[in-house]
Amino acid sequence: MKKIFAIIFVAVSSVFASCDDDLEYDDFDAIENFNFLWKEIDEKYCFFDYKKDSIMRWDLVYDKYVTKIYYDCSNVTEYFDVMAAMLGELKDGHVNLYSSFDVSKYDFADNTPIDFDYNLVMYNDRYLGKDTRSIGGFRYKTLRDGKVGYIRYADFSSSFSYANMYGILSSFEDTEGLIIDVRNNGGGAITNVNKLVSYFIEETTVIGYRVNKTGPGHSDFSSPVAEKVSPVDNEIIYKKPVYVLTNSRCYSATNEFVYAMKGLPRIKILGGKTGGGCGMPFSTELPCGWRVRFSANPCYDKNMQITEFGVDPDIEVHLDEELAYRAKLDNIIETACDYIVKKK
Amino acid sequence: MFLICLKMRKFVFVISFIFFFLTTLLAQTSDSASVRLGNRAFGLGFGRERHHVSFLSPLLYYGNTYEFWNETIKCQSVGKRDFYSLVNNRVSMTYMMPTNESTDMSSYYDVFEYHHFYDWKMTPKFHMLCGAYTGFEFGADLLFSNSNNPIYIRADWSLLGLSFRPTLCVRTKRRLIKFSDQLDLRLAGIVFSPTYTQLYYDLTLEEYDKTEFLDFNSLSEKIRFSNKLMIELPLRRTTLRLGMLFERSKSMIHKIDNRTTSVQALVGWSYDYYNIKGRLNRDSRFTTVFE
C-alpha cells in the first residue's frame, strides 16, 4: 500500500514539477526560429530516406544555412529567403513557408515541358470555347462530331455530386471514348479523387497504399494500408476507352488520380510526366508566427512505388507549340481523339 | 344544484384531510434513516488555460476558458454505512493564442464523470469521502490555420481514477457553511488519438484497423489531476457555491505531446433535494446532505 501511495505521490509531484518551460520560446530570436524549423522538418518530414540520393543530407543543410542566418541576414525579408532556400533543398512542392508578406514555393515543374495552352483549350471553339457546359468544377463538351467526350477538370478542390456526374456521363452516352483533361490541375481533396475514380471502375479496386509517420526518426513508418475505391451505381459507369491527359503541372491529388487510373482496364495516361507530390501535407508553426507546410505521410501507388517525382504516361506526347500557335491545335487532345476514333 | 356543490366541497375537504393526516402518521412512524437526500449544484466557471497539443502546433497556447458545470451528489445507505454517488458534467470552451498572437486555437469539450465515495465520518462535522471515478471527455481542439490537420479530437475514457472529497460543515448561529475539496487523479483509461503526424483520413480507409487509434494507458502515459475547492454559503433561501478549480493533465500518447493547465473560478447555486419518500419523511435534522 505504501508503495502505491509513493508511486502516486511521485507521479503527481512530477506533473507539478515538470512545468512547460521546454515549450517557452523567444518569439523573435532568429537562431531559435531557424533551429525550430530545422528540427520540425527533421522529425516530421517523410521523404528523407526516399530522397537521400537526390537531396543534401539534412544535417549538412543545417550547417550550410545556419551560417547564412548569422552573416547574410540584415532584415526580415532576407531571413525569410534563407529559411525558404533551406526548405527548397527538399525539392518538394508541398513544402511552403508562410509569413505575413510572402509564401515560399518550390517549383516542381521547373525546366519541364509546359504541355498546356490555357487559351487554346478554353477559348477555342474546337475544344471548349462557347458551347460548353459546366458543373461542379467540370467543363465538358463533345468533340469530333459527338464521337469523343471531353471533360476539363482544373482543380480537385471543386466538389461534385453523383447527379453532376450522371448528367455529364449521360451526355456522353453516344461517344466512342472519353478524354479527362487534368493538365495544370495542382491538386485538392483526395476524397474527390476517389469519387471520380469510382465512375470508371467495375469492381472494388486498390488504388494505392497509405503509410503514416509514427515517430521522429527518418525511417519511423507504419505498415502500408490499402486504399480501396468501390464503383458507383453500375448504370452510370463509363465503360468505353478513357484517356487522361497529363503534364508536369499535375501535382498532389491529381498525381494520385493519375496513378489510381493508370493500369485500369480501358484507361490510358497520355501527355507528359506528372509533377509528383505524393506526400500528405501537414502544417505546423514557428515561434515567430510563420507557418510551415510539408509532406508528412507518404502515399504509394498500387505497385507500392512512391511517385513523389511523378507518374510516367502510357503514351508520351508533348505539346507542339508551333502547331498550337499557327493552327490553333492542341496535339495532345488531337492524339487522344485519334486513338478514340481509331485513327491510330 | 347548490346542495350538490356544497356536499361535493365537503367530500373533497374530508378526503384531503384524511390524506394529509395519513401521510403525517406515516412520517411519524417511519424510520428517519430512510430519508434519502441529495444535493444539486450548477453554475458557471471562468478562468485561464494553458494548452499544448503537438499534433496541431509545437507552441504553447494561452487563453480564457468558460464553462457550464453541474453536479449531483446523492446519499446511498447500506446498513450503517453511507455511500455517495456524484455525477459531474462540465461543458467548456476555450479561446487561446500563442505568445506571438499570430493565430488562435479554440477548444470545445464536455467532461462527464461518475464518482462513488465511501463516507468516512471522522467527526460529526467532518466527512472524508474516499472513492473512485470513471468518466469521459469528448470534444475537439481547432486550429483552422492548419491545412490538413486543423482538428485534434479530444476523446478520453477514464476507466478508473481515485477521488477524495473531504467535507467540513460549520454551523454558525443561523447558517450552515460547507467547505469541500475534491481531488481527482486519473489512474487508467483509453484515449482516442492518431499517431504522430497521422491524419484522421485514415479512419475512412476500410482496410485500416481503427483500434490503432485507441490507446490504453495509465499514469506513465497520461496523468490528469484536478483539485476543486468549494465553499457553500447560505444566502436567504438559496445557497451560493463558490469555488476554485485547478486542473493539470499531461500525456504522451502515440508520440503526441498533450498538456493542459487550467485554473478557474466557479460560481453557482446548490440546493438539497429529496425524493418523494424522503420528502414525506423529511426530518428537520436533515438540513444538508452531509449533516
XYZ file of C-alpha atoms in Angstrom:
635
model
C 0.000 0.000 0.000
C 2.844 2.333 0.899
C 4.423 1.665 -2.470
C 1.212 2.552 -4.293
C 0.942 5.821 -2.392
C 4.622 6.516 -3.102
C 4.073 5.961 -6.849
C 1.027 8.210 -6.861
C 2.901 10.867 -4.906
C 5.832 10.769 -7.333
C 3.512 10.861 -10.349
C 1.509 13.813 -9.053
C 4.587 15.718 -7.976
C 6.200 15.112 -11.364
C 3.190 16.734 -13.023
C 3.633 19.824 -10.905
C 7.399 19.803 -11.071
C 7.508 19.329 -14.843
C 6.452 22.761 -15.950
C 6.165 23.643 -19.600
C 9.461 25.537 -19.740
C 10.603 23.389 -22.646
C 7.798 24.928 -24.699
C 8.738 28.523 -23.977
C 10.492 30.128 -26.928
C 11.850 33.531 -27.684
C 9.426 34.504 -30.466
C 11.803 36.747 -32.374
C 15.156 35.095 -31.867
C 16.454 34.376 -35.390
C 18.578 31.382 -34.474
C 15.924 29.869 -32.241
C 13.326 30.091 -35.024
C 15.787 28.643 -37.514
C 16.618 25.741 -35.195
C 12.942 25.206 -34.585
C 12.158 24.978 -38.303
C 15.082 22.663 -38.961
C 14.046 20.345 -36.109
C 10.360 20.215 -37.069
C 11.303 19.195 -40.611
C 13.946 16.779 -39.347
C 11.425 14.977 -37.173
C 8.283 15.130 -39.296
C 9.214 15.307 -42.984
C 8.658 11.903 -44.568
C 10.882 11.643 -47.675
C 14.397 11.861 -46.239
C 15.103 8.199 -46.869
C 13.477 8.178 -50.282
C 15.317 11.309 -51.435
C 18.696 10.574 -49.905
C 20.299 10.357 -53.358
C 18.668 13.473 -54.718
C 18.812 15.971 -51.856
C 21.508 17.144 -49.500
C 21.774 15.436 -46.118
C 19.625 17.353 -43.658
C 22.374 17.844 -41.070
C 24.602 19.315 -43.812
C 21.722 21.580 -44.806
C 21.738 22.930 -41.264
C 25.458 23.728 -41.449
C 25.036 25.387 -44.819
C 22.206 27.696 -43.796
C 22.947 28.485 -40.179
C 25.996 30.436 -41.284
C 23.802 32.403 -43.688
C 21.499 33.300 -40.810
C 24.497 34.618 -38.907
C 26.195 36.501 -41.722
C 23.783 37.163 -44.609
C 20.600 38.358 -42.938
C 20.235 42.029 -42.256
C 16.441 42.217 -42.372
C 13.373 40.016 -42.078
C 12.968 39.560 -45.842
C 16.481 38.174 -46.187
C 15.838 35.976 -43.176
C 12.686 34.632 -44.838
C 14.593 33.993 -48.063
C 17.273 31.990 -46.262
C 14.678 29.876 -44.466
C 12.800 29.373 -47.756
C 16.015 28.371 -49.512
C 16.682 25.819 -46.795
C 13.226 24.316 -47.357
C 13.851 24.411 -51.110
C 16.599 21.843 -50.568
C 13.825 19.298 -50.010
C 12.683 19.675 -53.639
C 9.069 19.237 -52.657
C 6.137 21.254 -53.936
C 4.232 20.515 -50.752
C 6.777 22.429 -48.664
C 5.872 26.051 -48.056
C 6.826 28.716 -45.583
C 4.068 31.249 -44.899
C 4.824 34.679 -43.494
C 2.682 37.797 -43.367
C 4.392 39.112 -46.529
C 5.248 36.065 -48.651
C 4.800 32.351 -49.247
C 7.748 30.280 -50.349
C 7.223 27.671 -53.060
C 9.334 25.054 -54.723
C 8.703 24.939 -58.445
C 8.361 21.214 -59.060
C 7.742 21.746 -62.778
C 10.776 23.925 -63.431
C 12.589 23.097 -66.702
C 9.870 20.710 -67.863
C 7.673 20.978 -70.985
C 4.561 23.084 -70.376
C 2.289 20.845 -72.473
C -0.766 23.018 -71.922
C -2.007 26.208 -73.503
C -4.863 27.572 -71.421
C -6.243 29.970 -74.045
C -6.065 27.347 -76.744
C -8.245 24.955 -74.783
C -10.579 27.346 -73.014
C -11.362 29.894 -75.749
C -11.053 27.845 -78.918
C -14.406 26.566 -80.192
C -12.701 23.425 -81.459
C -12.224 22.430 -77.810
C -14.181 24.182 -75.073
C -14.940 27.663 -76.405
C -18.541 28.863 -76.432
C -20.774 25.796 -76.495
C -19.531 24.338 -73.282
C -21.432 23.030 -70.299
C -20.024 23.344 -66.807
C -20.925 21.873 -63.451
C -19.112 21.031 -60.192
C -15.689 22.177 -61.365
C -16.046 20.346 -64.699
C -16.315 21.899 -68.139
C -17.382 19.410 -70.766
C -18.310 19.068 -74.413
C -18.296 16.505 -77.191
C -15.590 16.709 -79.863
C -15.178 15.180 -83.340
C -18.877 15.315 -84.250
C -20.019 13.863 -80.987
C -17.717 10.837 -81.093
C -15.410 11.963 -78.281
C -16.414 13.209 -74.842
C -14.132 15.826 -73.340
C -14.015 16.826 -69.650
C -11.751 19.523 -68.322
C -11.214 19.301 -64.538
C -8.856 22.026 -63.343
C -8.975 21.687 -59.566
C -9.569 18.706 -57.288
C -10.798 21.096 -54.589
C -14.006 21.525 -56.620
C -16.533 19.040 -55.325
C -19.150 17.353 -57.425
C -22.147 15.159 -56.818
C -23.500 11.926 -58.201
C -26.138 13.949 -60.045
C -23.417 16.072 -61.648
C -21.549 13.012 -62.873
C -24.771 11.354 -64.006
C -25.571 14.434 -66.073
C -22.116 14.564 -67.631
C -21.722 10.861 -68.388
C -25.287 10.602 -69.711
C -24.486 13.282 -72.247
C -21.562 11.120 -73.397
C -23.687 8.025 -73.905
C -23.187 8.008 -77.666
C -19.476 8.766 -77.638
C -16.812 6.245 -78.545
C -14.443 7.323 -75.822
C -13.729 9.991 -73.239
C -10.899 12.427 -72.558
C -10.332 13.658 -68.995
C -8.037 16.644 -69.160
C -6.335 17.257 -65.790
C -3.355 19.192 -67.154
C -2.287 22.070 -64.889
C -4.500 20.661 -62.120
C -2.429 21.340 -58.981
C -4.422 19.012 -56.711
C -7.030 19.390 -53.988
C -9.069 16.955 -51.949
C -8.277 13.258 -52.055
C -11.927 12.444 -51.447
C -12.696 13.932 -54.869
C -10.025 11.693 -56.400
C -11.638 8.567 -55.014
C -15.066 9.787 -56.027
C -14.011 10.453 -59.613
C -12.201 7.114 -59.958
C -15.337 5.292 -58.812
C -17.099 6.219 -62.109
C -14.525 4.323 -64.195
C -14.149 1.001 -62.369
C -16.434 -2.007 -62.317
C -15.204 -3.678 -59.140
C -13.628 -2.618 -55.861
C -10.057 -1.659 -56.705
C -6.926 -0.922 -54.708
C -5.749 2.449 -55.990
C -2.742 2.793 -53.691
C -1.355 2.392 -50.200
C -1.032 4.794 -47.299
C 1.684 4.917 -44.701
C 1.978 7.321 -41.814
C 4.889 8.530 -39.798
C 4.977 7.001 -36.341
C 7.851 8.887 -34.759
C 10.621 11.439 -35.197
C 13.119 9.063 -36.850
C 13.594 9.355 -40.613
C 12.503 5.727 -41.032
C 9.667 5.592 -38.497
C 6.708 4.489 -40.573
C 3.654 2.322 -40.065
C 2.943 -0.652 -42.279
C 1.102 0.179 -45.515
C -2.672 0.126 -45.623
C -4.529 -0.365 -48.894
C -6.788 2.382 -50.122
C -9.727 0.891 -51.960
C -12.349 2.502 -54.114
C -15.686 0.895 -54.848
C -17.594 1.536 -58.072
C -20.705 3.671 -58.065
C -24.049 2.536 -59.402
C -23.312 0.226 -62.381
C -25.660 2.095 -64.760
C -23.574 5.236 -64.766
C -20.077 3.737 -65.058
C -18.307 4.761 -68.232
C -17.229 1.543 -69.951
C -15.558 2.870 -73.092
C -11.911 3.923 -73.601
C -10.765 6.795 -71.410
C -7.660 8.935 -71.975
C -6.352 11.019 -69.070
C -4.313 13.998 -70.281
C -1.408 14.970 -68.041
C 1.524 17.343 -67.853
C 4.200 18.290 -65.352
C 1.790 20.643 -63.531
C -0.340 17.711 -62.370
C 0.509 17.632 -58.703
C -0.584 16.196 -55.364
C -4.178 14.901 -55.556
C -4.006 14.991 -59.349
C -0.862 12.871 -59.236
C -2.814 10.441 -57.087
C -5.696 10.451 -59.554
C -3.287 9.648 -62.359
C -1.611 6.731 -60.585
C -5.026 5.464 -59.478
C -6.283 5.474 -63.072
C -3.068 4.127 -64.590
C -3.271 0.448 -65.366
C -7.047 0.227 -65.073
C -8.781 -1.562 -67.957
C -9.621 0.719 -70.922
C -7.738 3.655 -69.385
C -4.554 5.241 -70.763
C -2.493 8.142 -69.487
C -1.450 10.447 -72.292
C 0.740 13.552 -72.256
C 3.737 14.398 -70.102
C 5.051 13.031 -66.806
C 3.161 14.390 -63.798
C 4.805 16.713 -61.278
C 4.516 14.227 -58.399
C 3.790 15.190 -54.805
C 2.675 12.004 -53.118
C 3.106 13.132 -49.502
C 0.117 14.126 -47.420
C 0.839 17.669 -46.229
C 0.935 18.549 -42.548
C 1.110 22.028 -41.017
C 2.972 23.463 -38.093
C 4.138 26.884 -36.992
C 7.204 28.737 -35.785
C 7.527 30.816 -32.610
C 7.678 33.979 -34.763
C 4.208 33.242 -36.150
C 5.205 31.963 -39.570
C 3.625 28.739 -40.687
C 5.177 25.744 -42.412
C 3.610 23.045 -44.534
C 5.429 19.880 -45.524
C 4.885 16.281 -46.605
C 4.394 14.088 -43.557
C 2.767 10.857 -44.690
C 3.800 9.168 -47.946
C 1.379 7.514 -50.361
C 2.338 4.623 -52.592
C 0.779 3.603 -55.884
C -0.809 0.176 -56.370
C 2.639 -1.312 -57.133
C 3.985 0.023 -53.819
C 6.073 2.649 -55.602
C 6.470 6.194 -54.343
C 5.517 8.716 -57.040
C 6.979 11.806 -55.377
C 8.791 12.673 -58.609
C 5.844 11.950 -60.889
C 3.957 9.288 -62.845
C 5.068 8.422 -66.356
C 2.343 8.457 -69.019
C 1.451 5.367 -71.038
C 1.699 7.423 -74.203
C 4.141 10.301 -74.030
C 3.077 13.278 -76.116
C 4.240 16.863 -75.684
C 2.517 19.979 -76.886
C 3.644 21.122 -80.299
C 3.845 24.829 -79.587
C 4.341 25.716 -83.242
C 1.154 23.852 -84.182
C -0.666 25.412 -81.258
C 0.375 28.900 -82.267
C -0.164 28.625 -86.025
C -3.030 26.142 -86.449
C -4.670 26.600 -83.017
C -4.470 22.862 -82.445
C -3.658 21.057 -79.213
C -1.843 17.992 -80.496
C -2.274 16.203 -77.131
C -6.072 16.395 -77.344
C -5.911 15.589 -81.057
C -3.816 12.495 -80.376
C -6.262 11.279 -77.743
C -9.164 11.873 -80.136
C -7.335 9.935 -82.855
C -6.861 6.996 -80.514
C -10.547 7.028 -79.669
C -11.806 7.227 -83.235
C -9.235 4.574 -84.164
C -7.136 6.692 -86.454
C -4.081 5.478 -84.547
C -77.651 22.083 -7.501
C -76.285 24.314 -4.775
C -76.669 21.460 -2.253
C -74.791 19.066 -4.510
C -71.926 21.513 -4.819
C -71.842 22.040 -1.070
C -71.750 18.263 -0.436
C -69.038 17.898 -3.044
C -66.849 20.530 -1.358
C -67.289 18.815 1.995
C -66.388 15.494 0.453
C -63.176 16.903 -1.103
C -62.285 18.561 2.182
C -62.730 15.331 4.159
C -60.706 13.311 1.644
C -57.914 15.893 1.702
C -57.871 15.936 5.476
C -57.674 12.113 5.677
C -54.901 12.018 3.078
C -52.875 14.688 4.885
C -53.431 13.021 8.256
C -52.420 9.612 6.990
C -49.193 10.877 5.428
C -48.330 12.629 8.695
C -48.942 9.398 10.549
C -46.711 7.564 8.110
C -43.984 10.129 8.538
C -44.094 9.829 12.269
C -43.923 6.077 12.276
C -41.233 5.790 9.638
C -37.570 5.444 10.452
C -35.958 8.782 9.741
C -32.834 6.997 8.401
C -34.798 6.101 5.295
C -34.907 9.736 4.239
C -32.852 9.966 1.119
C -31.200 13.249 0.396
C -29.206 14.640 -2.461
C -27.593 17.882 -3.392
C -27.549 19.515 -6.756
C -25.372 22.378 -7.858
C -24.911 24.190 -11.111
C -23.130 27.274 -12.263
C -20.502 28.876 -14.397
C -16.746 28.777 -14.402
C -14.265 31.139 -15.958
C -10.523 31.288 -15.863
C -7.288 30.827 -17.745
C -5.983 27.821 -19.616
C -2.591 26.906 -20.991
C -2.762 24.240 -23.661
C -0.347 22.433 -25.909
C -1.048 19.677 -28.380
C 1.874 18.863 -30.640
C -0.409 17.446 -33.334
C -1.666 20.967 -34.036
C 1.230 23.152 -33.044
C 4.554 22.886 -31.259
C 3.757 26.107 -29.387
C 2.073 26.710 -26.075
C -1.307 28.438 -26.284
C -2.832 30.632 -23.592
C -6.363 31.853 -23.250
C -9.632 32.268 -21.456
C -11.832 29.360 -20.657
C -15.527 29.358 -19.863
C -17.656 26.503 -18.710
C -21.059 25.481 -17.533
C -20.981 22.864 -14.827
C -23.459 20.886 -12.829
C -23.066 18.346 -10.103
C -25.410 15.965 -8.341
C -24.436 14.126 -5.191
C -26.694 11.520 -3.650
C -26.529 9.521 -0.463
C -26.983 5.759 -0.511
C -27.041 3.928 2.799
C -26.077 0.279 3.035
C -26.641 -0.903 6.570
C -24.892 1.535 8.828
C -22.513 2.706 6.122
C -23.125 5.675 3.901
C -22.022 5.879 0.316
C -22.302 8.818 -2.017
C -22.599 8.874 -5.763
C -21.585 12.018 -7.553
C -22.276 12.895 -11.157
C -20.311 15.767 -12.582
C -20.764 17.323 -16.001
C -18.829 20.232 -17.467
C -19.192 21.850 -20.871
C -16.176 24.005 -21.641
C -14.971 26.289 -24.337
C -11.595 27.941 -24.568
C -10.102 30.532 -26.879
C -6.322 30.648 -26.945
C -3.383 32.239 -28.696
C 0.354 31.633 -28.611
C 2.573 34.432 -27.325
C 3.175 35.684 -30.881
C -0.626 36.161 -31.259
C -0.461 35.137 -34.920
C -3.290 32.658 -34.813
C -5.929 31.323 -32.473
C -7.000 27.932 -31.276
C -10.355 27.072 -29.786
C -11.365 24.082 -27.710
C -14.828 22.718 -27.102
C -15.310 19.717 -24.883
C -17.561 18.013 -22.444
C -16.416 16.187 -19.324
C -18.763 13.702 -17.709
C -17.713 11.832 -14.576
C -19.317 9.411 -12.183
C -17.789 9.166 -8.705
C -18.569 6.693 -5.975
C -17.490 7.544 -2.446
C -17.433 5.854 0.906
C -18.308 8.270 3.662
C -15.642 8.055 6.314
C -17.127 10.110 9.141
C -14.075 11.307 11.012
C -16.110 13.639 13.194
C -19.808 14.510 13.005
C -18.905 17.664 11.114
C -16.032 16.354 9.036
C -16.598 13.710 6.418
C -13.816 12.226 4.365
C -15.326 10.882 1.171
C -12.953 8.408 -0.433
C -13.629 6.583 -3.655
C -13.121 6.154 -7.323
C -14.428 7.656 -10.502
C -14.953 6.867 -14.138
C -15.853 9.237 -16.910
C -15.146 10.577 -20.340
C -14.021 13.701 -22.016
C -15.148 14.408 -25.548
C -14.516 17.412 -27.733
C -12.048 18.957 -30.129
C -9.223 21.434 -30.380
C -9.483 23.514 -33.521
C -6.658 25.331 -35.262
C -8.066 26.295 -38.619
C -4.865 27.863 -39.898
C -3.550 24.316 -40.383
C -4.381 22.805 -43.748
C -4.727 19.033 -43.417
C -4.536 18.809 -39.630
C -6.832 21.551 -38.287
C -8.548 19.383 -35.666
C -7.420 17.259 -32.789
C -10.248 15.200 -31.326
C -10.250 15.063 -27.541
C -11.666 11.703 -26.635
C -10.620 10.135 -23.378
C -12.440 7.492 -21.416
C -11.109 7.458 -17.860
C -11.741 3.911 -16.767
C -10.575 4.392 -13.226
C -9.410 7.244 -11.080
C -9.008 7.966 -7.422
C -11.227 10.573 -5.867
C -11.275 12.209 -2.450
C -13.664 14.787 -1.150
C -13.082 15.944 2.414
C -16.073 17.973 3.559
C -16.378 20.143 6.597
C -19.688 21.547 7.829
C -19.502 24.559 10.085
C -22.650 25.840 11.758
C -22.671 29.495 12.708
C -25.565 30.991 14.655
C -28.144 30.596 11.945
C -26.252 29.292 8.973
C -24.534 26.167 7.868
C -21.375 26.720 5.830
C -19.922 23.800 3.965
C -16.312 23.502 2.775
C -15.220 20.741 0.478
C -12.204 19.970 -1.615
C -12.444 17.379 -4.341
C -9.231 15.777 -5.572
C -9.299 13.513 -8.610
C -6.420 11.530 -10.017
C -6.829 9.526 -13.221
C -5.201 6.110 -12.980
C -6.051 4.390 -16.258
C -8.108 4.944 -19.352
C -8.431 4.778 -23.088
C -7.540 7.666 -25.346
C -8.537 8.045 -28.984
C -5.645 9.604 -30.847
C -3.872 9.481 -34.200
C -0.198 8.559 -34.299
C 2.342 11.369 -34.555
C 1.524 13.031 -37.916
C -1.225 10.621 -38.922
C -4.323 12.224 -40.391
C -7.900 11.350 -39.464
C -8.383 10.500 -43.125
C -7.028 7.031 -42.293
C -10.263 6.334 -40.440
C -12.058 6.364 -43.777
C -9.931 3.529 -45.150
C -11.731 0.197 -44.983
C -8.530 -1.786 -44.505
C -7.278 0.326 -41.657
C -7.542 -1.230 -38.225
C -9.424 1.525 -36.382
C -8.403 0.170 -32.997
C -4.917 1.520 -33.694
C -6.386 4.926 -32.883
C -7.119 3.678 -29.364
C -4.504 3.614 -26.667
C -4.979 2.030 -23.280
C -2.832 3.976 -20.888
C -2.053 4.525 -17.249
C -0.203 7.064 -15.151
C 3.029 6.621 -17.083
C 1.477 7.821 -20.341
C -1.265 10.126 -19.204
C -1.700 11.828 -15.915
C -4.627 14.024 -15.054
C -5.087 15.666 -11.723
C -7.739 18.099 -10.613
C -8.495 19.864 -7.397
C -11.794 21.633 -6.798
C -12.061 23.712 -3.662
C -15.596 24.767 -2.837
C -17.451 26.703 -0.218
C -21.214 26.785 0.149
C -22.774 29.835 1.750
C -26.479 30.038 2.542
C -27.892 33.220 1.132
C -31.520 33.895 2.014
C -33.407 30.927 0.590
C -30.644 29.781 -1.749
C -27.140 28.508 -1.230
C -24.318 30.123 -3.088
C -21.433 27.923 -4.143
C -18.060 29.490 -4.801
C -15.055 27.508 -5.859
C -11.710 27.272 -7.496
C -10.804 24.527 -9.927
C -7.242 23.625 -10.745
C -6.681 21.034 -13.410
C -3.495 19.684 -14.915
C -3.113 16.953 -17.473
C -0.097 15.741 -19.336
C 0.170 12.900 -21.783
C 2.426 11.440 -24.411
C 0.224 9.121 -26.425
C 1.181 7.885 -29.880
C 4.099 10.352 -29.639
C 1.712 13.302 -29.445
C 2.544 15.613 -26.590
C -0.560 16.989 -24.922
C -0.537 19.303 -21.914
C -3.218 21.375 -20.269
C -3.161 23.552 -17.199
C -6.342 25.282 -16.209
C -7.342 27.463 -13.288
C -10.946 28.551 -12.961
C -13.183 30.397 -10.571
C -16.553 28.732 -10.100
C -19.793 30.430 -9.177
C -23.085 28.668 -8.798
C -26.005 27.659 -6.686
C -26.710 24.496 -4.820
C -29.762 23.031 -3.204
C -30.682 19.872 -1.355
C -33.395 17.736 -2.826
C -35.446 14.824 -1.539
C -37.063 12.010 -3.371
C -40.806 11.550 -2.815
C -40.281 9.110 0.017
C -37.715 11.386 1.567
C -39.953 14.413 1.187
C -42.709 12.703 3.114
C -40.279 11.548 5.784
C -38.351 14.752 5.890
C -36.883 15.469 9.273
C -35.808 18.911 10.347
C -32.443 17.464 11.360
C -31.559 16.852 7.723
C -30.588 20.324 6.707
C -27.796 19.272 4.440
C -26.649 16.192 2.664
C -23.688 15.763 4.976
C -25.109 16.700 8.276
